[in-house]
Coordinates of C-alpha atoms and ligand atoms in Angstrom, one line a residue:
M17 CA -26.0 -16.8 -46.4
T18 CA -27.8 -13.5 -47.2
A19 CA -27.0 -9.6 -44.8
Q20 CA -28.5 -10.4 -42.1
L21 CA -29.5 -7.5 -38.9
L22 CA -29.5 -9.2 -35.3
G23 CA -29.0 -12.3 -36.9
K24 CA -32.0 -12.2 -38.6
P25 CA -32.1 -12.1 -42.9
V26 CA -33.0 -7.9 -43.6
R27 CA -36.6 -7.8 -43.9
A28 CA -39.0 -5.8 -42.8
G29 CA -40.9 -6.3 -39.3
R30 CA -40.1 -6.0 -35.5
L31 CA -36.7 -7.9 -33.6
V32 CA -36.5 -7.9 -29.7
R33 CA -33.9 -9.8 -28.6
R34 CA -33.0 -10.9 -24.9
L35 CA -29.4 -10.7 -25.3
E36 CA -27.2 -11.7 -21.7
K37 CA -27.0 -8.5 -20.2
A38 CA -29.1 -7.0 -22.9
R39 CA -32.2 -6.1 -24.0
I40 CA -33.0 -5.1 -28.3
E41 CA -35.7 -3.9 -29.9
A42 CA -35.9 -2.3 -33.1
D43 CA -38.0 -1.8 -36.3
V44 CA -36.7 -2.5 -39.7
E45 CA -38.3 -0.7 -41.9
R46 CA -38.1 -0.3 -46.4
A47 CA -36.8 3.0 -47.4
A48 CA -35.8 4.0 -50.4
H49 CA -32.6 1.8 -52.1
G50 CA -33.4 -0.7 -48.7
Y51 CA -33.5 -0.6 -45.1
I52 CA -33.4 0.9 -42.0
L53 CA -32.9 -0.8 -38.7
K54 CA -34.2 2.2 -34.6
G55 CA -34.5 0.5 -31.6
T56 CA -33.4 0.6 -28.5
V57 CA -31.3 -1.1 -26.3
S58 CA -31.2 -1.1 -22.2
G59 CA -28.9 -3.6 -20.0
R60 CA -25.1 -3.6 -20.8
P61 CA -25.0 -3.8 -24.4
G62 CA -20.8 -4.5 -24.7
R63 CA -20.4 -4.6 -28.4
L64 CA -23.2 -5.6 -29.5
E65 CA -23.8 -7.2 -33.4
I66 CA -26.1 -5.8 -36.2
F67 CA -25.0 -7.1 -39.0
R68 CA -23.8 -10.1 -40.6
A69 CA -23.0 -11.0 -44.2
P70 CA -20.3 -12.5 -46.0
A71 CA -17.6 -10.8 -45.6
P72 CA -16.4 -9.6 -50.5
P73 CA -13.8 -10.4 -51.5
A74 CA -12.9 -6.2 -51.1
F75 CA -15.0 -3.3 -49.6
L76 CA -14.7 0.2 -48.6
L77 CA -12.7 1.0 -45.1
N78 CA -13.0 4.5 -43.8
N79 CA -11.0 5.4 -40.4
W80 CA -13.3 7.1 -37.9
Q81 CA -11.6 10.6 -37.8
S82 CA -9.8 12.8 -40.0
W83 CA -6.3 11.5 -40.5
G84 CA -7.2 8.3 -41.2
P85 CA -7.6 6.5 -45.2
M86 CA -10.9 5.7 -46.1
E87 CA -10.2 3.2 -49.1
R88 CA -10.3 -0.3 -50.8
V89 CA -9.1 -3.8 -48.9
T90 CA -9.9 -7.5 -48.9
P91 CA -10.7 -8.7 -45.8
S92 CA -6.3 -10.1 -45.8
T93 CA -5.4 -7.0 -45.3
R94 CA -3.3 -5.9 -42.7
F95 CA -1.3 -2.3 -41.5
P96 CA 1.7 -3.4 -39.7
E97 CA 2.9 0.4 -40.1
L98 CA 0.3 0.9 -37.1
E99 CA 2.6 -1.0 -34.1
T100 CA 4.5 0.9 -34.4
I101 CA 1.7 4.5 -34.5
V102 CA 0.0 2.9 -31.3
R103 CA 3.3 2.5 -28.9
D104 CA 4.5 5.7 -30.1
Y105 CA 2.1 8.0 -30.7
S106 CA -1.2 6.8 -29.0
P107 CA -3.2 3.7 -29.0
Y108 CA -6.3 5.6 -29.7
L109 CA -5.5 7.6 -32.4
F110 CA -6.5 5.5 -35.2
S111 CA -9.8 4.0 -33.0
P112 CA -11.5 5.4 -29.5
L113 CA -10.7 0.1 -29.3
P114 CA -7.5 0.3 -29.3
G115 CA -5.7 -3.2 -30.7
L116 CA -8.8 -3.9 -32.9
L117 CA -7.2 -2.9 -35.8
L118 CA -4.0 -4.3 -35.5
R119 CA -5.9 -7.3 -36.6
G120 CA -7.6 -6.7 -39.4
P121 CA -9.5 -4.5 -41.4
V122 CA -12.0 -2.9 -38.9
S123 CA -14.3 0.3 -41.4
D124 CA -16.2 2.7 -38.7
Y125 CA -19.4 4.5 -39.1
F126 CA -20.5 2.5 -42.7
T127 CA -18.2 0.2 -45.4
A128 CA -19.1 0.0 -49.7
W129 CA -18.9 -2.7 -52.1
E130 CA -20.2 -3.3 -55.9
G131 CA -24.0 -2.5 -55.5
T132 CA -24.5 -2.4 -51.3
V133 CA -23.9 0.7 -48.5
A134 CA -23.9 -0.4 -44.6
G135 CA -24.1 2.5 -42.6
F136 CA -24.9 3.5 -38.9
L137 CA -26.6 6.4 -39.3
T138 CA -25.5 8.5 -36.0
S139 CA -22.7 7.5 -33.5
R140 CA -24.7 9.3 -30.0
I141 CA -23.7 6.6 -27.6
G142 CA -22.0 3.9 -29.1
H143 CA -19.0 3.3 -31.7
P144 CA -20.2 1.6 -34.7
F145 CA -17.6 0.0 -37.1
F146 CA -17.7 -3.2 -39.4
T147 CA -15.2 -5.7 -39.4
V148 CA -14.1 -9.5 -40.4
E149 CA -14.5 -12.4 -38.1
G150 CA -14.5 -15.9 -40.5
G151 CA -15.6 -15.9 -43.3
D152 CA -17.9 -12.4 -42.6
L153 CA -18.2 -8.5 -42.0
V154 CA -19.7 -8.4 -39.3
G155 CA -21.3 -4.1 -38.2
R156 CA -21.9 -4.1 -34.5
V157 CA -21.6 -1.1 -31.8
D158 CA -19.4 -0.8 -28.4
Y159 CA -20.9 0.6 -26.3
F160 CA -17.6 0.7 -23.7
D161 CA -18.3 -0.1 -20.2
A162 CA -21.6 2.1 -20.1
E163 CA -24.6 0.5 -18.6
F164 CA -28.1 1.5 -19.6
D165 CA -31.1 1.0 -16.4
A166 CA -33.2 2.8 -19.3
P167 CA -33.1 2.5 -22.6
V168 CA -31.3 4.3 -25.5
A169 CA -31.5 4.9 -28.3
L170 CA -29.7 1.7 -30.8
E171 CA -27.3 4.5 -33.1
P172 CA -29.7 3.3 -36.4
L173 CA -28.4 1.2 -39.4
A174 CA -28.8 2.1 -43.3
V175 CA -28.7 -1.2 -46.0
L176 CA -28.7 -0.6 -48.4
S177 CA -28.8 -2.1 -52.0
G178 CA -28.5 -1.8 -56.1
G179 CA -26.8 0.3 -57.9
R180 CA -23.6 1.3 -57.2
A181 CA -21.8 2.1 -54.7
E182 CA -20.5 6.2 -55.5
R183 CA -25.4 6.0 -55.6
L184 CA -25.4 4.4 -52.7
L185 CA -22.8 6.6 -50.5
D186 CA -24.8 9.2 -51.7
V187 CA -28.2 8.1 -50.1
Y188 CA -26.3 6.8 -46.6
G189 CA -25.5 11.2 -46.9
A190 CA -28.8 12.3 -47.1
L191 CA -30.0 10.0 -44.5
V192 CA -27.6 10.8 -41.7
K193 CA -27.4 14.7 -43.0
R194 CA -31.6 13.8 -41.9
A195 CA -30.8 12.2 -39.0
N196 CA -27.8 14.9 -37.6
R197 CA -30.5 17.4 -38.6
V198 CA -26.7 19.3 -40.7
R199 CA -27.3 22.0 -41.8
I200 CA -25.2 23.5 -43.9
N201 CA -23.0 27.0 -44.0
A202 CA -23.8 29.2 -46.3
W203 CA -20.3 30.1 -46.7
N204 CA -17.9 27.6 -48.0
P205 CA -14.4 29.5 -46.9
V206 CA -11.7 30.6 -48.9
G207 CA -8.5 31.6 -47.5
W208 CA -4.7 31.2 -45.9
C209 CA -3.4 29.1 -43.6
S210 CA 0.4 29.6 -42.2
W211 CA 1.1 25.7 -40.9
Y212 CA 2.6 23.8 -44.1
H213 CA 5.0 27.0 -45.3
Y214 CA 6.0 28.0 -42.0
F215 CA 5.1 25.3 -40.3
G216 CA 5.6 25.7 -36.1
K217 CA 8.0 28.0 -36.8
L218 CA 6.0 30.2 -37.6
V219 CA 7.2 34.0 -35.9
W220 CA 4.5 37.7 -36.6
D221 CA 7.1 38.8 -38.8
D222 CA 5.8 35.7 -40.9
V223 CA 2.5 37.2 -40.6
L224 CA 2.3 40.5 -41.5
E225 CA 4.7 39.3 -44.3
N226 CA 1.8 37.4 -45.7
L227 CA -1.0 39.7 -44.4
D228 CA 0.5 41.6 -46.6
I229 CA 0.9 40.3 -50.0
A230 CA -2.2 39.1 -49.5
A231 CA -4.2 42.2 -49.6
R232 CA -2.1 44.6 -52.0
D233 CA -2.6 41.9 -54.7
R234 CA -6.2 41.0 -53.9
K235 CA -6.8 39.7 -57.1
S236 CA -4.6 36.9 -57.9
F237 CA -5.4 35.7 -52.7
P238 CA -9.8 36.1 -53.2
F239 CA -9.0 35.3 -49.3
D240 CA -11.8 35.2 -47.0
V241 CA -10.2 33.7 -43.9
F242 CA -6.7 33.9 -42.9
Q243 CA -6.3 32.1 -40.2
V244 CA -3.0 31.2 -37.9
D245 CA -2.0 28.2 -36.9
D246 CA -0.2 26.0 -34.5
G247 CA 2.8 28.1 -33.6
Y248 CA 1.4 30.8 -31.7
E249 CA 0.5 29.9 -28.4
T250 CA 3.1 28.9 -25.5
D251 CA 2.2 25.8 -25.4
I252 CA -1.3 23.2 -25.9
G253 CA -4.0 24.4 -23.6
D254 CA -2.5 27.9 -22.9
W255 CA -4.2 28.5 -26.2
M256 CA -4.9 32.9 -24.9
S257 CA -1.3 33.4 -24.4
P258 CA 0.9 34.3 -27.7
K259 CA 4.7 33.1 -27.7
P260 CA 6.7 36.4 -26.8
G261 CA 7.1 38.4 -30.1
Y262 CA 3.4 38.1 -31.2
P263 CA 0.7 40.0 -29.8
D264 CA -2.0 39.7 -28.0
L265 CA -5.1 37.2 -29.0
P266 CA -7.0 41.1 -30.2
G267 CA -4.0 42.6 -31.4
L268 CA -3.4 39.5 -33.0
A269 CA -6.6 39.5 -35.2
R270 CA -6.8 43.2 -35.1
A271 CA -4.0 43.4 -37.6
I272 CA -5.8 40.5 -40.2
A273 CA -8.9 42.7 -39.6
R274 CA -7.4 45.6 -41.3
K275 CA -6.6 44.3 -43.5
K276 CA -10.3 43.1 -45.0
F277 CA -10.2 39.7 -43.5
K278 CA -11.8 37.6 -41.4
A279 CA -9.6 36.3 -38.2
G280 CA -9.0 32.4 -38.4
I281 CA -6.8 30.1 -35.8
W282 CA -6.0 26.7 -34.7
T283 CA -6.3 25.8 -31.0
A284 CA -6.0 22.7 -29.5
P285 CA -9.4 22.4 -27.0
F286 CA -9.4 19.3 -26.1
S287 CA -5.4 18.4 -25.6
A288 CA -3.2 19.2 -22.5
A289 CA 0.8 18.9 -22.6
A290 CA 2.4 18.3 -19.8
T291 CA 3.8 21.3 -19.5
S292 CA 1.0 23.5 -19.2
E293 CA -0.2 25.7 -17.2
L294 CA -3.5 24.1 -17.9
F295 CA -2.5 21.1 -16.9
A296 CA 0.0 22.1 -13.6
S297 CA -3.4 24.3 -12.4
H298 CA -5.7 21.0 -13.0
P299 CA -4.7 17.8 -13.4
D300 CA -8.1 17.0 -12.2
W301 CA -10.0 18.1 -15.6
M302 CA -8.2 15.8 -17.5
V303 CA -9.6 11.9 -18.6
Q304 CA -7.9 10.0 -16.1
E305 CA -7.4 6.5 -14.8
D306 CA -6.5 4.8 -11.5
G307 CA -7.3 8.3 -10.4
R308 CA -4.3 10.4 -12.3
P309 CA -4.2 11.8 -15.2
K310 CA -4.5 9.3 -18.4
L311 CA -1.9 9.6 -21.5
C312 CA -3.1 10.3 -24.2
Y313 CA -1.7 10.5 -26.6
R314 CA 2.6 12.6 -27.6
G315 CA 3.0 14.9 -29.2
W316 CA 5.2 18.6 -30.7
G317 CA 7.7 16.1 -28.2
K318 CA 5.5 16.0 -25.0
P319 CA 3.1 13.1 -22.7
I320 CA -0.3 14.9 -23.8
Y321 CA -3.8 14.4 -22.2
A322 CA -7.4 14.6 -22.9
L323 CA -9.9 17.8 -21.6
D324 CA -12.4 15.2 -19.0
T325 CA -15.0 17.3 -21.4
T326 CA -18.1 15.9 -18.8
H327 CA -16.3 18.0 -15.9
P328 CA -18.7 20.8 -15.1
E329 CA -14.5 23.4 -14.3
A330 CA -13.4 21.8 -17.7
K331 CA -16.8 23.0 -19.5
T332 CA -16.6 26.4 -18.4
W333 CA -13.0 26.7 -19.2
L334 CA -14.2 25.5 -22.7
H335 CA -16.8 28.1 -23.4
E336 CA -14.7 30.7 -21.9
M337 CA -12.1 30.1 -23.7
V338 CA -13.9 29.5 -26.8
T339 CA -16.2 32.6 -26.4
G340 CA -12.7 34.5 -25.4
L341 CA -11.1 33.5 -28.8
R342 CA -14.8 34.8 -30.6
K343 CA -14.1 38.5 -27.8
A344 CA -10.7 38.5 -29.3
G345 CA -12.1 39.6 -32.7
F346 CA -11.8 35.7 -34.5
S347 CA -14.4 34.3 -36.4
Y348 CA -13.3 31.4 -37.1
L349 CA -11.6 28.5 -35.0
K350 CA -9.3 25.2 -36.5
I351 CA -9.9 23.5 -33.8
D352 CA -7.8 20.2 -34.1
F353 CA -6.6 17.0 -32.4
L354 CA -10.7 16.5 -31.0
F355 CA -9.9 12.8 -31.1
A356 CA -8.1 13.2 -28.0
A357 CA -12.2 14.0 -26.0
A358 CA -13.2 10.5 -27.5
M359 CA -10.5 8.2 -25.6
P360 CA -11.5 5.5 -23.5
G361 CA -10.9 6.4 -19.6
T362 CA -12.5 7.9 -16.0
R363 CA -14.8 11.0 -16.5
R364 CA -16.3 13.1 -13.9
K365 CA -19.9 12.0 -15.1
R366 CA -20.5 8.6 -16.4
V367 CA -20.8 8.2 -20.2
T368 CA -19.3 7.0 -23.4
P369 CA -16.3 8.5 -24.9
I370 CA -18.2 9.0 -27.9
Q371 CA -21.4 10.9 -25.5
A372 CA -18.0 12.5 -24.0
Y373 CA -17.1 13.9 -27.1
R374 CA -20.5 15.2 -27.6
E375 CA -20.4 16.8 -24.9
G376 CA -17.2 18.5 -25.2
L377 CA -18.1 19.8 -29.5
G378 CA -21.6 20.8 -28.0
V379 CA -19.8 23.6 -25.8
V380 CA -17.8 24.1 -28.4
R381 CA -20.3 24.9 -31.2
R382 CA -22.9 26.7 -28.4
A383 CA -20.1 29.0 -27.4
A384 CA -19.1 29.4 -30.7
G385 CA -22.7 30.8 -31.6
R386 CA -22.9 31.1 -35.8
D387 CA -18.8 31.0 -36.1
F388 CA -17.6 28.2 -38.4
V389 CA -16.0 26.2 -37.0
L390 CA -13.4 23.5 -38.9
A391 CA -12.8 19.9 -37.2
C392 CA -9.6 18.3 -37.8
G393 CA -8.0 15.0 -36.2
A394 CA -11.9 14.7 -35.5
P395 CA -13.9 11.9 -34.5
L396 CA -16.3 11.8 -38.4
L397 CA -19.5 10.6 -37.4
P398 CA -19.9 12.2 -33.7
S399 CA -19.2 15.9 -34.8
A400 CA -21.9 15.4 -37.9
G401 CA -24.3 18.6 -37.2
L402 CA -22.0 20.5 -34.7
V403 CA -19.0 21.9 -37.0
D404 CA -19.2 23.6 -40.3
G405 CA -16.1 21.7 -42.0
M406 CA -14.5 19.1 -41.4
R407 CA -10.3 17.7 -42.7
V408 CA -10.9 14.9 -44.4
G409 CA -7.7 13.1 -45.0
E410 CA -4.2 13.1 -43.6
D411 CA -2.1 16.1 -44.1
T412 CA -0.6 17.2 -47.2
A413 CA 3.3 18.1 -47.8
P414 CA 4.9 19.1 -50.2
Y415 CA 5.9 15.6 -51.4
W416 CA 3.6 13.1 -52.9
K417 CA 4.0 9.8 -51.8
T418 CA 5.6 8.1 -49.3
K419 CA 4.2 5.2 -47.2
P420 CA 2.3 2.5 -48.1
S421 CA -0.8 3.4 -46.5
G422 CA -2.5 6.6 -45.1
F423 CA -2.0 5.7 -41.5
Q424 CA -0.2 8.9 -40.1
G425 CA 0.6 11.8 -42.8
P426 CA 1.7 14.0 -44.0
N427 CA 2.0 13.3 -47.8
A428 CA -0.3 15.1 -50.6
Y429 CA -1.3 11.6 -52.2
F430 CA -3.7 10.9 -49.5
A431 CA -4.9 13.5 -48.7
L432 CA -5.9 14.5 -52.0
K433 CA -7.1 10.5 -51.9
N434 CA -9.7 10.5 -48.9
A435 CA -11.3 14.1 -50.5
L436 CA -12.0 12.2 -53.5
L437 CA -13.5 9.0 -51.8
R438 CA -14.9 10.8 -48.8
Q439 CA -16.6 13.6 -51.3
F440 CA -19.6 12.4 -50.1
M441 CA -19.5 13.7 -46.6
H442 CA -19.3 17.4 -48.3
R443 CA -22.5 18.9 -48.2
T444 CA -24.1 16.5 -46.4
F445 CA -22.6 16.0 -42.9
W446 CA -20.1 19.1 -43.5
L447 CA -18.2 21.0 -45.6
N448 CA -15.1 19.2 -46.8
D449 CA -12.0 20.5 -46.4
P450 CA -9.5 18.9 -48.5
D451 CA -5.5 20.2 -46.4
C452 CA -4.2 22.6 -47.8
L453 CA -3.5 24.0 -51.2
L454 CA 0.1 23.7 -51.8
L455 CA 0.8 25.7 -55.2
R456 CA 4.8 27.0 -54.9
G457 CA 6.8 26.0 -57.4
R458 CA 9.6 26.3 -55.5
E459 CA 10.9 24.4 -52.4
T460 CA 8.6 21.8 -52.5
E461 CA 9.1 18.2 -54.6
L462 CA 5.4 18.6 -55.7
T463 CA 6.0 17.9 -59.5
R464 CA 3.7 20.2 -61.9
N465 CA 1.2 18.0 -62.3
E466 CA 0.7 17.1 -58.4
R467 CA 1.0 20.7 -57.9
E468 CA -2.3 21.4 -60.8
L469 CA -3.7 18.2 -60.0
Y470 CA -4.3 18.6 -56.2
A471 CA -6.0 22.4 -57.1
L472 CA -8.4 21.9 -59.5
A473 CA -9.7 18.9 -57.8
A474 CA -10.8 20.3 -54.8
G475 CA -11.7 23.4 -57.2
A476 CA -13.6 20.9 -59.0
L477 CA -14.7 19.2 -55.8
D478 CA -16.4 21.9 -54.5
N479 CA -14.4 21.5 -51.3
M480 CA -12.9 24.4 -49.1
V481 CA -10.2 25.8 -50.5
I482 CA -7.3 27.3 -48.7
A483 CA -3.3 28.1 -49.9
S484 CA -1.3 27.1 -47.2
D485 CA 2.3 29.2 -49.6
K486 CA 4.8 31.3 -48.3
L487 CA 2.9 33.8 -50.4
S488 CA 6.1 36.0 -51.8
L489 CA 7.4 32.3 -52.9
L490 CA 4.0 32.4 -55.9
G491 CA 4.6 33.3 -59.5
P492 CA 2.0 34.2 -62.1
E493 CA 1.4 30.8 -63.4
E494 CA 0.4 29.8 -59.9
K495 CA -1.5 32.5 -59.0
N496 CA -3.7 31.5 -61.3
L497 CA -3.4 27.9 -60.6
F498 CA -5.6 28.8 -57.9
L499 CA -7.4 31.4 -59.7
R500 CA -8.6 28.2 -61.6
A501 CA -9.1 26.0 -58.4
L502 CA -11.8 28.3 -57.1
A503 CA -13.6 28.6 -60.8
L504 CA -14.0 25.6 -61.0
R505 CA -16.2 25.7 -57.3
G506 CA -19.7 25.7 -56.8
G507 CA -21.8 22.4 -58.5
R508 CA -23.3 19.7 -56.9
S509 CA -19.7 17.5 -57.0
R510 CA -19.2 13.7 -56.7
V511 CA -17.2 11.0 -58.2
S512 CA -16.6 8.0 -59.9
G513 CA -13.6 5.4 -59.0
L514 CA -13.9 4.7 -55.8
L515 CA -13.9 0.9 -56.4
G516 CA -10.9 0.5 -58.8
E517 CA -7.6 1.5 -60.2
D518 CA -6.6 5.0 -58.3
A519 CA -8.4 6.5 -61.4
Y520 CA -11.2 8.9 -60.8
I521 CA -13.8 11.0 -62.3
I522 CA -15.1 14.1 -60.8
H523 CA -19.0 15.9 -61.9
S524 CA -19.4 18.5 -61.3
R525 CA -23.0 20.4 -62.2
G526 CA -24.0 23.6 -62.4
G527 CA -20.5 25.2 -61.2
L528 CA -19.6 28.6 -61.4
S529 CA -17.6 28.1 -65.0
G530 CA -21.3 26.1 -65.8
D531 CA -21.0 21.9 -65.6
A532 CA -17.2 19.5 -65.9
R533 CA -15.8 16.8 -65.3
L534 CA -12.1 15.9 -64.4
G535 CA -10.3 12.9 -64.6
V536 CA -8.2 12.4 -61.8
N537 CA -5.9 9.8 -62.4
L538 CA -4.1 9.3 -58.6
S539 CA -2.2 5.8 -60.1
D540 CA 1.7 5.8 -61.5
R541 CA 0.6 4.3 -64.5
E542 CA -1.5 5.8 -67.7
A543 CA -4.8 6.1 -67.2
V544 CA -8.1 6.2 -69.4
I545 CA -10.9 8.1 -68.1
G546 CA -13.9 8.6 -69.2
G547 CA -11.7 7.3 -72.9
I548 CA -8.8 9.7 -73.3
S549 CA -5.9 8.9 -72.5
V550 CA -4.4 10.5 -68.6
A551 CA -1.0 11.1 -67.3
P552 CA 0.0 9.6 -63.9
R553 CA -0.3 11.9 -61.1
S554 CA -2.1 14.0 -63.7
G555 CA -5.6 15.5 -64.3
A556 CA -7.6 15.8 -67.3
L557 CA -10.6 18.2 -68.2
L558 CA -12.7 16.3 -69.4
E559 CA -15.7 16.9 -72.4
P560 CA -18.9 17.7 -69.9
E561 CA -21.5 15.7 -70.0
L562 CA -25.3 15.3 -69.8
G563 CA -27.0 13.3 -66.8
D564 CA -26.1 14.0 -62.9
G565 CA -22.7 12.6 -62.6
T566 CA -24.1 9.7 -61.3
G567 CA -24.6 7.6 -64.2
E568 CA -27.9 6.0 -63.9
Ligands
9PG611 C1 -0.2 21.6 -36.4 C2 -1.1 21.0 -37.3 C3 -1.6 21.2 -38.2 C4 -2.1 20.4 -39.0 C5 -3.4 19.5 -38.6 C6 -3.0 18.8 -37.3 O1 -0.7 12.1 -35.6 N1 -0.2 12.9 -36.3 O2 1.9 12.5 -35.3 C7 -0.9 14.4 -36.2 C8 0.1 15.5 -36.6 C9 0.1 16.7 -36.7 C10 -0.7 16.5 -37.5 C11 -1.5 15.8 -37.5 C12 -1.5 14.7 -37.6 O3 -1.5 18.0 -38.4 O4 -3.3 18.2 -39.6 O5 -3.7 20.7 -39.8 O6 -2.6 21.7 -37.5 O7 -1.8 19.9 -36.6 O8 -0.5 21.2 -34.8

């Protein structure tokens, strides 16, 4: 059997399917490098099969949200560590379809193997994914319990083949860009974030101390944005009232603006802690189950509920919260734990969880105007076209590798690995945030090679570059590393080696310091990359090369 679309070998033509409860009308069209299926569905589609092919011996798995992994797996790969995450944290963290991922590998939105990419172009209504069923790799769109009286658009699917997976992922990225009318923000941020040194213990004096150092040494710290992360707020949901010891929000933003940085702030706009003022006053604004707010996840030692982003009053609150942050002076909004709004449950409107998510994110987007929105903990494909930046991996940490898979951070290795594998999303879906650079040589378990590798890779990838150190810990060498990373940005960057043994080449053309190639060895063995030997967990600048970096 070769690949099939709606049960027929892949070729151009019209396909009509009458299923027990649904009806599909689709057209398969030829496109560059393959075919695109577009169409409509009506009725009660449930979990529709769209694509089927013999399962390849290895393929790339992509998780649906920021923190989940992208990595090479085999049909028999299992992730037993997910069981405790589902039990102790949330069934909805790594899939809107709980349970599915415990049974075998699930690749959300797209998958790739040598010579082939199959990928859905949008996730506006349904949740598209690929999973192993018997000996097949099957692409489905889950429509939850929705019923459509009138036909709605199917999430289009591209099946691309011929050439290397890396090249085909770029083609897929360009199709996603067009299908979601993505506009890439002209500003690719450089900045500072409080999280990865201070975590939730951040106090106002810490902010002032770092602001002061950054402002006095702008050469070393050419930050555009200075972003206060989690720690300032009274509770999850109560964003407009900082903790005792902090100024009010306008005061917070003013202190940053006074030093000539854009003010950035963290929120989790779709989350409300059980203890929050928001939850106490408006339990009916939360996603419900059996007439009560439905638990979404546990965080900060508390039960956390999800905002019903279809509830008119909750939407008004959301809009006012975001415009309130902007009026206070913030123009860079890191919005986190976004997956909450896509949890299945009962909402005011009878829409799918994906539609609800996009309705909520649309409110944030419109309220944010042209200010920078950085999404985090976010369903990836439903966010395309609605955000400026996206965290593309789990949290980084001042240590390298402590666990078997990229499910639930923090961890420098898995954070960087995702940035390499998801590079094709950069400047196609949004600007990639590879998570923060931890430059410090003190108070860290990272070796100098590991710190250099992370920083130079983020730069060579042309990604967002945000430092998250206590700046007084940084000496001349570490400051210099930050500038070296920045000097590598500005080019068109591609990564090869996605299906290999954890050694990659970043090919950057037209960057600030000209064309460059960075060999990246994430493995624990010496690797030969581009003809030269690279030590474990290290990078090496290779000779620039001619060509477009795709090897074709
Ligand atoms: C603030 C942090 C930082 C960080 C975000 C996010 O799965 N988890 O339990 C989990 C908890 C926290 C987390 C990621 C995952 O970190 O990525 O940059 O803003 O929140 O609390």
